[in-house]
Short mmCIF file of C-alpha atoms and ligand atoms in Angstrom, two decimals:
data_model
loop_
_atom_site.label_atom_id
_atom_site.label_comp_id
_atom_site.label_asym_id
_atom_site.label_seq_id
_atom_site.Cartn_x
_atom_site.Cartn_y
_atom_site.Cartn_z
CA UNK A 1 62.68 145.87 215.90
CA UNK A 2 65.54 145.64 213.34
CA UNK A 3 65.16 148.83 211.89
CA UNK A 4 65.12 150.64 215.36
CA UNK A 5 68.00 148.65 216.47
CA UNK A 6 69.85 149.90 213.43
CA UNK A 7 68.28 153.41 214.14
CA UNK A 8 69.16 153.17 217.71
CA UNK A 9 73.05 152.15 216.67
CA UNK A 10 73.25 155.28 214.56
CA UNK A 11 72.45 157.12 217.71
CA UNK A 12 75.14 155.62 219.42
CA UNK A 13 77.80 155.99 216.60
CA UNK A 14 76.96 159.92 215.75
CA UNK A 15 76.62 160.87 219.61
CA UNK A 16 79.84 163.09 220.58
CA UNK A 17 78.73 163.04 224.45
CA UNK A 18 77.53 159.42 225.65
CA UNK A 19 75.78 158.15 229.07
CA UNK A 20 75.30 154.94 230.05
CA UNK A 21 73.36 154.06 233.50
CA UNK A 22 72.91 150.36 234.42
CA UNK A 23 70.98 148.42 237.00
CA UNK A 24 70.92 144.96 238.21
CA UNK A 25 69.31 144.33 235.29
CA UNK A 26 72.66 143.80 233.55
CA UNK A 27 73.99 141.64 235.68
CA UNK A 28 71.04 139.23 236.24
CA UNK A 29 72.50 137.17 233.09
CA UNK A 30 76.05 136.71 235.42
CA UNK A 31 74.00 134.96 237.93
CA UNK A 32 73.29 138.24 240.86
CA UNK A 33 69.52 138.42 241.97
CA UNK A 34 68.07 141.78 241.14
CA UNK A 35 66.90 143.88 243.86
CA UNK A 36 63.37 143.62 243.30
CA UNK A 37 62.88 140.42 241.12
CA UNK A 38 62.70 137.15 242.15
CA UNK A 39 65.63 135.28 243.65
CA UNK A 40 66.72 138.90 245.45
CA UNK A 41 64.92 137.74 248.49
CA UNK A 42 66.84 136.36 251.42
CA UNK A 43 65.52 134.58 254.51
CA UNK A 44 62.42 136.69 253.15
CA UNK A 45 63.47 140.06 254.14
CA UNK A 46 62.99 142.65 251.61
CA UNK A 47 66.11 144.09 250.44
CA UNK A 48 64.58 147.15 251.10
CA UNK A 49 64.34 146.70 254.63
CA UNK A 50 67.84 145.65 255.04
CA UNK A 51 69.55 148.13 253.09
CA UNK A 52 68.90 151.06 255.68
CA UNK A 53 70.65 152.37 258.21
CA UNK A 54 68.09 151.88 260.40
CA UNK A 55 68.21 148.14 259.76
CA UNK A 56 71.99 148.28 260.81
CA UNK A 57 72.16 150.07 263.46
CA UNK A 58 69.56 147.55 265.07
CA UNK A 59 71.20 144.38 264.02
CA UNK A 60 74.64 144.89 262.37
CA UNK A 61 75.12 140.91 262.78
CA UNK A 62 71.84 140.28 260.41
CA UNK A 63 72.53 142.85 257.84
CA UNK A 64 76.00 141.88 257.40
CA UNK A 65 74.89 137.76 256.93
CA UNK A 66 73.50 139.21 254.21
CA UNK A 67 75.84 140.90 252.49
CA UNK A 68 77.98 137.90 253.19
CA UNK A 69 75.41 135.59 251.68
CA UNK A 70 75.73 138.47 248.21
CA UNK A 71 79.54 138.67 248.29
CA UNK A 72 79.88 134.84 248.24
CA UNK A 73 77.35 134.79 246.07
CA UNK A 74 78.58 137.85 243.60
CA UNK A 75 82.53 136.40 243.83
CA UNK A 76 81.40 133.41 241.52
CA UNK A 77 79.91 135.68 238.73
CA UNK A 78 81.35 137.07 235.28
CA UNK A 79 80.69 139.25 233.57
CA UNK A 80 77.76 138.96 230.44
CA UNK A 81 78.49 140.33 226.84
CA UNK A 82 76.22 143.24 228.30
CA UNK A 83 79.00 144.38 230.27
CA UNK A 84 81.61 143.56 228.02
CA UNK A 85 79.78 145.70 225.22
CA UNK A 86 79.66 148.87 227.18
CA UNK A 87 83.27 148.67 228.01
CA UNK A 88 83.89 148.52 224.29
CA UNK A 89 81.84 151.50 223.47
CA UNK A 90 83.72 153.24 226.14
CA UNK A 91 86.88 152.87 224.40
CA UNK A 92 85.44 154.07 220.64
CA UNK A 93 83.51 156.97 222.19
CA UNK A 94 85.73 160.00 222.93
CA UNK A 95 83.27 161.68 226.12
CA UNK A 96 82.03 159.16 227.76
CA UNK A 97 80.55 157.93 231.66
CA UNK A 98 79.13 154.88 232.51
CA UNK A 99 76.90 155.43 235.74
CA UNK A 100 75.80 152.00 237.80
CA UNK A 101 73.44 151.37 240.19
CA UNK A 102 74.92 147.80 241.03
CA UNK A 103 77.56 147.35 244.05
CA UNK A 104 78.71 144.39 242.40
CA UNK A 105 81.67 145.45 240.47
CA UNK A 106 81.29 143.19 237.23
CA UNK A 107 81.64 146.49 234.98
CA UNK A 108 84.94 146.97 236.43
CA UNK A 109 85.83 143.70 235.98
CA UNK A 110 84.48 143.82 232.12
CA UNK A 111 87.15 146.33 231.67
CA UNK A 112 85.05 149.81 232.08
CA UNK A 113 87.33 152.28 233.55
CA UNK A 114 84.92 155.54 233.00
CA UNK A 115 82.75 154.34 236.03
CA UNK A 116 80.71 155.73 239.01
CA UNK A 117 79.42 153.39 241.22
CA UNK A 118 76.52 155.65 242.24
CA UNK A 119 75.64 153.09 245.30
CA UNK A 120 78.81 152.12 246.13
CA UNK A 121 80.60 148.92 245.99
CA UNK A 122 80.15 145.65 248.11
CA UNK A 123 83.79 145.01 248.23
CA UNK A 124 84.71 148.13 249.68
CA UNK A 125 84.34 148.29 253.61
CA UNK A 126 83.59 151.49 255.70
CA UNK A 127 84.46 151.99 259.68
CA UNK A 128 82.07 153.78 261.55
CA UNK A 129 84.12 155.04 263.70
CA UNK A 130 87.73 156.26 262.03
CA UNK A 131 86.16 156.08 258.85
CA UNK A 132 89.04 154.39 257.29
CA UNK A 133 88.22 152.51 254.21
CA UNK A 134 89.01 149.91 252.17
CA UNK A 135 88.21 147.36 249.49
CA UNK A 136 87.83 143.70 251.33
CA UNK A 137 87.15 140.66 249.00
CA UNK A 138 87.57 137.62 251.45
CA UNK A 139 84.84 136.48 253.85
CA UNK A 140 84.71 137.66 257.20
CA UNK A 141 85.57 135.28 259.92
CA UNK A 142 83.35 137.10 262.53
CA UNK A 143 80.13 138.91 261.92
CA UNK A 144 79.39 142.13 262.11
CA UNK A 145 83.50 142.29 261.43
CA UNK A 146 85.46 145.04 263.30
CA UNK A 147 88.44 148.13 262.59
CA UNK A 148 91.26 147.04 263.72
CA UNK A 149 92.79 150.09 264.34
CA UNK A 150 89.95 151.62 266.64
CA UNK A 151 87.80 148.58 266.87
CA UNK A 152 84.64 150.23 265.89
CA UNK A 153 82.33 148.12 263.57
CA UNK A 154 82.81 148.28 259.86
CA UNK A 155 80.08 148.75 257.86
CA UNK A 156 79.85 147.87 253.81
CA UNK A 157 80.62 150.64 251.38
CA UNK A 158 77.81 151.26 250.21
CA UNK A 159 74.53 153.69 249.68
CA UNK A 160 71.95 152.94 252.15
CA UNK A 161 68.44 154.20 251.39
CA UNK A 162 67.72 157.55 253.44
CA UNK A 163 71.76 158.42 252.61
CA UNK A 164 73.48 160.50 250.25
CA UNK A 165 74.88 159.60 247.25
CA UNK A 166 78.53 160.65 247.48
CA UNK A 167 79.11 163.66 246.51
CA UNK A 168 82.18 163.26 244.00
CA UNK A 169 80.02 160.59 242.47
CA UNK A 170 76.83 162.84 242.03
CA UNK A 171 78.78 165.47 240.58
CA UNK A 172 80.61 163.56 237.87
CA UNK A 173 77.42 162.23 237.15
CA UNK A 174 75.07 165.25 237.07
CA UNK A 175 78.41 167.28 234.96
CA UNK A 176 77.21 164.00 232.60
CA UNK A 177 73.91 164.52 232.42
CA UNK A 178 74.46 168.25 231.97
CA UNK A 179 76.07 167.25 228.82
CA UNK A 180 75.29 164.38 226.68
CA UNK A 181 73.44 164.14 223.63
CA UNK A 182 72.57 160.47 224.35
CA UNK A 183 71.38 158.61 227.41
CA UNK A 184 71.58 154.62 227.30
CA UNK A 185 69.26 153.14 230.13
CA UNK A 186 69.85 149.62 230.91
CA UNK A 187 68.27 147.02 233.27
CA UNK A 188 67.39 149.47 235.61
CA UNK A 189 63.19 149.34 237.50
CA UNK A 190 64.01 152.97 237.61
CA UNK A 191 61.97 153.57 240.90
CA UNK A 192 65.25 154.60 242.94
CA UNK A 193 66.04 158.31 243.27
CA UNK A 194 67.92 160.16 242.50
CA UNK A 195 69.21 158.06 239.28
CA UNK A 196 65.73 157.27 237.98
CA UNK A 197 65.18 161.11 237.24
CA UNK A 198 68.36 160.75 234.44
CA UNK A 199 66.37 160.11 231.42
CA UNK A 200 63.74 162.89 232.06
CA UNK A 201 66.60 165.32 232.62
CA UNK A 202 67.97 164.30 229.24
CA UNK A 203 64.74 163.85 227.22
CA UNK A 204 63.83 167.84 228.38
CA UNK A 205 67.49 168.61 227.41
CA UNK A 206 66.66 167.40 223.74
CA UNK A 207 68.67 164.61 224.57
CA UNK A 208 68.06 160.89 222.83
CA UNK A 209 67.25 158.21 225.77
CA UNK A 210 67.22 154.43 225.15
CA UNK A 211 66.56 152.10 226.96
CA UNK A 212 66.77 148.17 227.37
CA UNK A 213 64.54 146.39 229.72
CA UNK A 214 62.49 143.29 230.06
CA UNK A 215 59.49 145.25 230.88
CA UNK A 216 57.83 148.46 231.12
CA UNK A 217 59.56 151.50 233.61
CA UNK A 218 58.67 154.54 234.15
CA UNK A 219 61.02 156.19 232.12
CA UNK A 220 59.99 153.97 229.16
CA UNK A 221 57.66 157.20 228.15
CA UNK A 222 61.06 159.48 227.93
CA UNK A 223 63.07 156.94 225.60
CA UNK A 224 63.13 157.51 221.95
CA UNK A 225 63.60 153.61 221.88
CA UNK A 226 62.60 151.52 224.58
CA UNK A 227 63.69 147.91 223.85
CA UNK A 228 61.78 144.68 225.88
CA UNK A 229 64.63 141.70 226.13
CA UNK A 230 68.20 140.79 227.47
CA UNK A 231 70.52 143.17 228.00
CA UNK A 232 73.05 140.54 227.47
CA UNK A 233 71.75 140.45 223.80
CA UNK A 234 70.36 143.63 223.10
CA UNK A 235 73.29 145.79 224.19
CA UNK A 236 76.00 144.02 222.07
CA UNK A 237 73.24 144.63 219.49
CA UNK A 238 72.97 148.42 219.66
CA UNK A 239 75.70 148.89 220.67
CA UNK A 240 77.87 146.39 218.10
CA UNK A 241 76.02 148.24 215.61
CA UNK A 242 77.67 151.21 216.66
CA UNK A 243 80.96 150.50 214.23
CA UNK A 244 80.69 152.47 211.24
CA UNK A 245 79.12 150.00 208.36
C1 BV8 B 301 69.04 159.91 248.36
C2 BV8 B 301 72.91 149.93 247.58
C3 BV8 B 301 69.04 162.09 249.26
C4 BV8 B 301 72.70 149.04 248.71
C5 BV8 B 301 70.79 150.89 246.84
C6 BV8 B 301 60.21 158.69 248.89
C7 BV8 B 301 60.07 157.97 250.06
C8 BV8 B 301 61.18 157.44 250.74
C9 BV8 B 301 62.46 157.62 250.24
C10 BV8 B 301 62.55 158.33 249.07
C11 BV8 B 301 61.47 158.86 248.39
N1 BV8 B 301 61.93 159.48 247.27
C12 BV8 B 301 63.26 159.36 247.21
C13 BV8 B 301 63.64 158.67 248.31
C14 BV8 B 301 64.92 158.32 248.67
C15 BV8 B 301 65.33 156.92 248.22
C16 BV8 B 301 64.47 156.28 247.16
O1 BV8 B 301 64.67 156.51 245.97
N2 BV8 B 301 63.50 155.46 247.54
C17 BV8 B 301 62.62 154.88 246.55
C18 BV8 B 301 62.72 153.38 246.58
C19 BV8 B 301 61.22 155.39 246.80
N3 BV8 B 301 66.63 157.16 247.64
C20 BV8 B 301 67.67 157.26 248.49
O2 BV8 B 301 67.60 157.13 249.68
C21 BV8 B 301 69.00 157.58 247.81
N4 BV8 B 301 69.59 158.70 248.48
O3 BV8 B 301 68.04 160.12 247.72
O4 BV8 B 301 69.73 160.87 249.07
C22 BV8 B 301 68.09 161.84 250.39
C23 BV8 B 301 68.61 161.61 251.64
C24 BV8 B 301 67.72 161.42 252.69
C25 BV8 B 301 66.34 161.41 252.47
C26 BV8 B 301 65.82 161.61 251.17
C27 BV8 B 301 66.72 161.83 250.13
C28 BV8 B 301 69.94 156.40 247.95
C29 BV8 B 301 69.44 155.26 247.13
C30 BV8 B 301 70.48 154.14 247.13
C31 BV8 B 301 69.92 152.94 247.82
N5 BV8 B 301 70.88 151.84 247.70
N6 BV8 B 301 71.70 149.92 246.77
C32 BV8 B 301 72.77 147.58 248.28
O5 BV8 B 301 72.78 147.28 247.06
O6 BV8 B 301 72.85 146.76 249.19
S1 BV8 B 301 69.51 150.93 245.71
C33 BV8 B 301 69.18 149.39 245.09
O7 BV8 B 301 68.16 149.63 244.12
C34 BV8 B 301 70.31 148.74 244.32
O8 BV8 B 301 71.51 149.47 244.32
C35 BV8 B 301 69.79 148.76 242.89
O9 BV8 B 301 70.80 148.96 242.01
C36 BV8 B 301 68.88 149.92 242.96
C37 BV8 B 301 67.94 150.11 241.84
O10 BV8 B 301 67.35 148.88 241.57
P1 BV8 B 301 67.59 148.30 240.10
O11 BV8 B 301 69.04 148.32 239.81
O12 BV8 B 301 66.71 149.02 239.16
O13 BV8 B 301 67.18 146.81 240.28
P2 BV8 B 301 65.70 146.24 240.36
O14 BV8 B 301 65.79 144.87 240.93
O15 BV8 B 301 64.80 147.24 241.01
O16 BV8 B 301 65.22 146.16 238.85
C38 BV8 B 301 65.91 145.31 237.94
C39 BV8 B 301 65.41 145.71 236.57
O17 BV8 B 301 66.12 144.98 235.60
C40 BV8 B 301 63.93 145.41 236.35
O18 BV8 B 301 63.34 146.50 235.69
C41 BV8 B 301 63.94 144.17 235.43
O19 BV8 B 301 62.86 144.18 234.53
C42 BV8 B 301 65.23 144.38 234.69
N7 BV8 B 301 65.87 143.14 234.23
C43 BV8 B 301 65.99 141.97 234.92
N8 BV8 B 301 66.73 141.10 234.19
C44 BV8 B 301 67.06 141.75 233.03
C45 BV8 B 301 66.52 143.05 233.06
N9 BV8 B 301 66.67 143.93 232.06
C46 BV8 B 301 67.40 143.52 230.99
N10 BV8 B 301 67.96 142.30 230.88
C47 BV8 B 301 67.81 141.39 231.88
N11 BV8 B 301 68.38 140.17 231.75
ZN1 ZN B 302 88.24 152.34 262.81
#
């Protein structure tokens, strides 16, 4: 383990073009429920059956409880060294994009600046009908809440399953992908398309793809080193190891 850790830092330190993509993995140590682990479940819906538009469209008032029940829930966590060590590689590396799967905005908060939030954010706050949108952080006093200019409901601002990812987001991203020599995977069940096709993309490229996860993904296959543990500990350890010895 120490010797690929070391290995895995040199990758880091010599790569000119760097990607990092993140799931709730790396923000399980700040306290948020992953999507598909335990503790995500609420009332005992699956996430995955409220996170549609399907599911909102038939009951707006439901869907939103629950993303009440996550922003209160999300507005009491920090962010872990995991998130404060990719927003220091950020600022040593000269091309560099961090790509996150998580609505929850701790990377921002860590201090990342090069960000897409591929799924969107929780904060931010859609309305169906003018569109207008903008980032909310208090609770609602009425659910499902409602524009006040046009009084159409709002909706969160984020990426439902069965809905595009947006497109200035995808771009940046895939211009990434295009491009980097090195592909950092963290924290991420990589079953959710189209982000868990990165590492392939970059492995065929000749790329370098590692990865940090408690367990086995399907992308584990495509990493050069796949590492099982915390990404609160492991990614201040690759990634600390990136300053020149
Ligand atoms: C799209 C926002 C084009 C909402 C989310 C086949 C059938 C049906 C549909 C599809 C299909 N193939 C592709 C699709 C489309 C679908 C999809 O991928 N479905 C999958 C599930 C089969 N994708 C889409 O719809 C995407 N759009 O493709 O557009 C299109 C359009 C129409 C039709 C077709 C295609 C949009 C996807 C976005 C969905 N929105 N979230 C919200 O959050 O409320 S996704 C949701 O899952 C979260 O954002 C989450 O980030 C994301 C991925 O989950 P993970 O982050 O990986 O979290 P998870 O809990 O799964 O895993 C945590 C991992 O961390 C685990 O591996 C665990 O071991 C690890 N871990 C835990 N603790 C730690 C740790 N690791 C390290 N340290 C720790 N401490
Ligand atoms: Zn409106």
């Amino acid at each position: 383990m120490e010797s690929d850790l070391r290995a895995a830092g040199r990758s880091v330190r010599e790569s000119r073009s760097m990607c990092v993509l993140t799931g709730a993995g790396v923000s399980a140590e700040s306290g948020v429920p992953t999507f598909r682990g335990p503790g995500g479940m609420w009332r005992n819906r699956d996430p995955m059956s409220l996170a549609t538009p399907e599911a909102f469209a038939a009951d707006p008032k439901t869907v939103w409880e629950w993303y009440q029940w996550r922003r209160d829930l999300i507005r009491k966590c920090a962010p872990n060294p995991g998130h404060a060590a990719i927003a220091r590689i950020e600022r040593e590396k000269g091309d560099f994009l961090l790509v996150t799967q998580n609505v929850d905005g701790l990377h921002r908060l860590a201090g990342s600046r090069k960000l897409v939030e591929f799924h969107g954010s929780i904060w931010a706050v859609r309305c169906t009908g003018c569109g207008r949108e903008e980032e909310i952080r208090s609770d609602f006093p009425l659910l499902p809440p409602r524009c006040p200019s046009c009084g159409a409901l709002l909706r969160p601002g984020v990426v439902w399953f069965g809905e595009q990812i947006p497109p200035s987001a995808l771009e940046a991203s895939l211009a990434m992908l295009g491009r980097c020599d090195l592909l950092l995977v963290a924290g991420t069940s990589s079953v959710v398309q189209p982000s868990a096709s990165f590492a392939f993309s970059v492995a065929q490229r000749g790329g370098t793809v590692i990865e940090v996860n408690l367990e086995e993904t399907p992308v584990s296959g495509a990493a050069r080193f796949s590492f099982r543990g915390k990404a609160g500990e492991l990614l201040p350890a690759i990634l600390g190891r990136a300053d020149p010895p």
